[in-house]
Amino acid sequence: MLPVPVLERARDELLEWQGGMSVMEVSHRSKAFIAVARQAEADLRDLLAIPASYKVLFMQGGATAQFSAVPLNLAAADATADYLNTGHWSERTIAEAKRFVRVNVAADEAASRYSTVPAQSSLRLTPGAAYVHYTPNETIHGVEFPYVPDTAGVPLVADMSSTILSRPLDVARFGLIYAGAQKNIGPAGITVVIVHEGLVGRARAGTPLVFDYRAVAEAESMQNTPPTFGWYFAGLVFQWLKREGGLAAMAERNRAKAAMLYSAIDNSSFYVNPVDRECRSWMNVPFRLAKPELEPVFLAEAGAAGLANLAGHRAVGGLRASIYNAMPAEGVKALVDFMREFERRHG
Ligand code: PMP
């Protein structure tokens, strides 16, 4: 979901933005667009309290492009990088990283069917690794780290695609954070990379220019035409977040929304969430019905009741409610009410 006030503003400005044409029709090199781009970065820096020693890059290719850009920029081909495997997106990241670097899987939660995260004490980290990569929130499995791993000084890299901006964050704990826009930032097309300046300028020979963090930073993310509409829209979302009280306010809301949904699931034997209570995602809540044959009925009836996008990812099936920042508490309440009513009729 995207915030309705932001959608309305973008709609109102679609034909005529700042007294002229639409934002999609102006040059990305125009003063007007550069001002939008800089303001978006400034607002993101404010929201996350990003230290001045970090670069903020607006890249393309989605989070998936970062699966390759990270090893290309941060590791030599014969170096070792540690990866924590906690679900579908970790698996995808690891498969791609193996093309570029020696991968040590420092923790692997596959045996729990990705219903757990590893304890800090169980991480098998490589001394002197190029970096440690993890996925703080696994979008498909609904598993979230309740802690930031301690890597003893090795740069920590996080794929925050599905959790960024859901709560305050201590950016200084990380060497690099990346996130595709299409959850809490805006429409697909922009990928935000927040990288410590000490990690910029190390890309190995042969790294494509559009993936080279130094080249991107030097060009202020405008080596080539950026997705201007997505960047503008992200800027509107950042302003909306500030108006709503920033990330502390988001955290309160998100905690309450998740608690409402998990308690509805846990207080019923009709619905099941398999994830360990300590590491349940605030953003993605997968669940099953005790009678799985009823799941298609649930989806059809929910759809008819105006509750959309509740099918689990095709990789795992079942059901999943994604309750990103823009989902209001009333939306979660509507789902919970529907679930009770559905159980009453089919339980
Ligand atoms: N990582 C995570 C955690 C994701 O949730 C997703 C998309 N759902 C991706 C990576 C892939 O992102 P993209 O489609 O932007 O490449």
mmCIF file of C-alpha atoms and ligand atoms in Angstrom, residues 61-67 89-90 92-93 135 137-140 159-163 178-183 188-191 284 313 320 324, ligand 1:
data_model
loop_
_atom_site.group_PDB
_atom_site.id
_atom_site.type_symbol
_atom_site.label_atom_id
_atom_site.label_comp_id
_atom_site.label_asym_id
_atom_site.label_seq_id
_atom_site.Cartn_x
_atom_site.Cartn_y
_atom_site.Cartn_z
ATOM 1 C CA GLY A 61 17.679 -2.615 -10.676
ATOM 2 C CA GLY A 62 15.798 -3.262 -7.441
ATOM 3 C CA ALA A 63 17.192 -5.039 -4.418
ATOM 4 C CA THR A 64 18.128 -7.864 -6.774
ATOM 5 C CA ALA A 65 20.745 -5.696 -8.471
ATOM 6 C CA GLN A 66 22.315 -5.151 -5.041
ATOM 7 C CA PHE A 67 22.675 -8.933 -4.626
ATOM 8 C CA TRP A 89 15.408 -13.720 -0.003
ATOM 9 C CA SER A 90 18.575 -14.810 1.794
ATOM 10 C CA ARG A 92 18.313 -15.721 -3.549
ATOM 11 C CA THR A 93 21.015 -13.336 -2.338
ATOM 12 C CA THR A 135 18.103 -10.023 5.648
ATOM 13 C CA ASN A 137 13.065 -9.049 7.589
ATOM 14 C CA GLU A 138 12.226 -12.041 5.399
ATOM 15 C CA THR A 139 9.244 -10.819 3.410
ATOM 16 C CA ILE A 140 7.928 -14.232 2.417
ATOM 17 C CA ASP A 159 18.780 -6.102 2.744
ATOM 18 C CA MET A 160 16.121 -3.948 4.384
ATOM 19 C CA SER A 161 13.704 -3.997 1.452
ATOM 20 C CA SER A 162 10.715 -4.969 3.557
ATOM 21 C CA THR A 163 11.491 -3.288 6.866
ATOM 22 C CA TYR A 178 19.856 -1.405 0.698
ATOM 23 C CA ALA A 179 16.160 -1.529 -0.055
ATOM 24 C CA GLY A 180 13.974 -1.734 -3.124
ATOM 25 C CA ALA A 181 11.418 1.077 -2.946
ATOM 26 C CA GLN A 182 8.205 -0.832 -3.441
ATOM 27 C CA LYS A 183 7.290 -1.484 0.189
ATOM 28 C CA ALA A 188 9.022 0.169 -7.768
ATOM 29 C CA GLY A 189 11.913 1.635 -9.727
ATOM 30 C CA ILE A 190 14.176 3.236 -7.132
ATOM 31 C CA THR A 191 16.559 1.324 -4.904
ATOM 32 C CA ASN A 284 4.609 -9.538 6.794
ATOM 33 C CA HIS A 313 3.980 -15.818 -2.011
ATOM 34 C CA ARG A 320 0.026 -13.566 4.075
ATOM 35 C CA TYR A 324 3.486 -1.911 5.646
HETATM 36 N N1 PMP B 1 14.803 -8.669 -0.808
HETATM 37 C C1 PMP B 1 13.663 -8.664 -0.096
HETATM 38 C C2 PMP B 1 13.732 -8.782 1.394
HETATM 39 C C3 PMP B 1 12.444 -8.527 -0.776
HETATM 40 O O1 PMP B 1 11.299 -8.507 -0.072
HETATM 41 C C4 PMP B 1 12.425 -8.412 -2.179
HETATM 42 C C5 PMP B 1 11.155 -8.236 -2.957
HETATM 43 N N2 PMP B 1 9.999 -8.636 -2.395
HETATM 44 C C6 PMP B 1 13.629 -8.451 -2.861
HETATM 45 C C7 PMP B 1 14.799 -8.574 -2.145
HETATM 46 C C8 PMP B 1 13.678 -8.328 -4.345
HETATM 47 O O2 PMP B 1 13.477 -7.007 -4.634
HETATM 48 P P1 PMP B 1 13.395 -6.412 -6.099
HETATM 49 O O3 PMP B 1 12.177 -6.960 -6.713
HETATM 50 O O4 PMP B 1 13.341 -4.936 -5.834
HETATM 51 O O5 PMP B 1 14.642 -6.812 -6.816
#
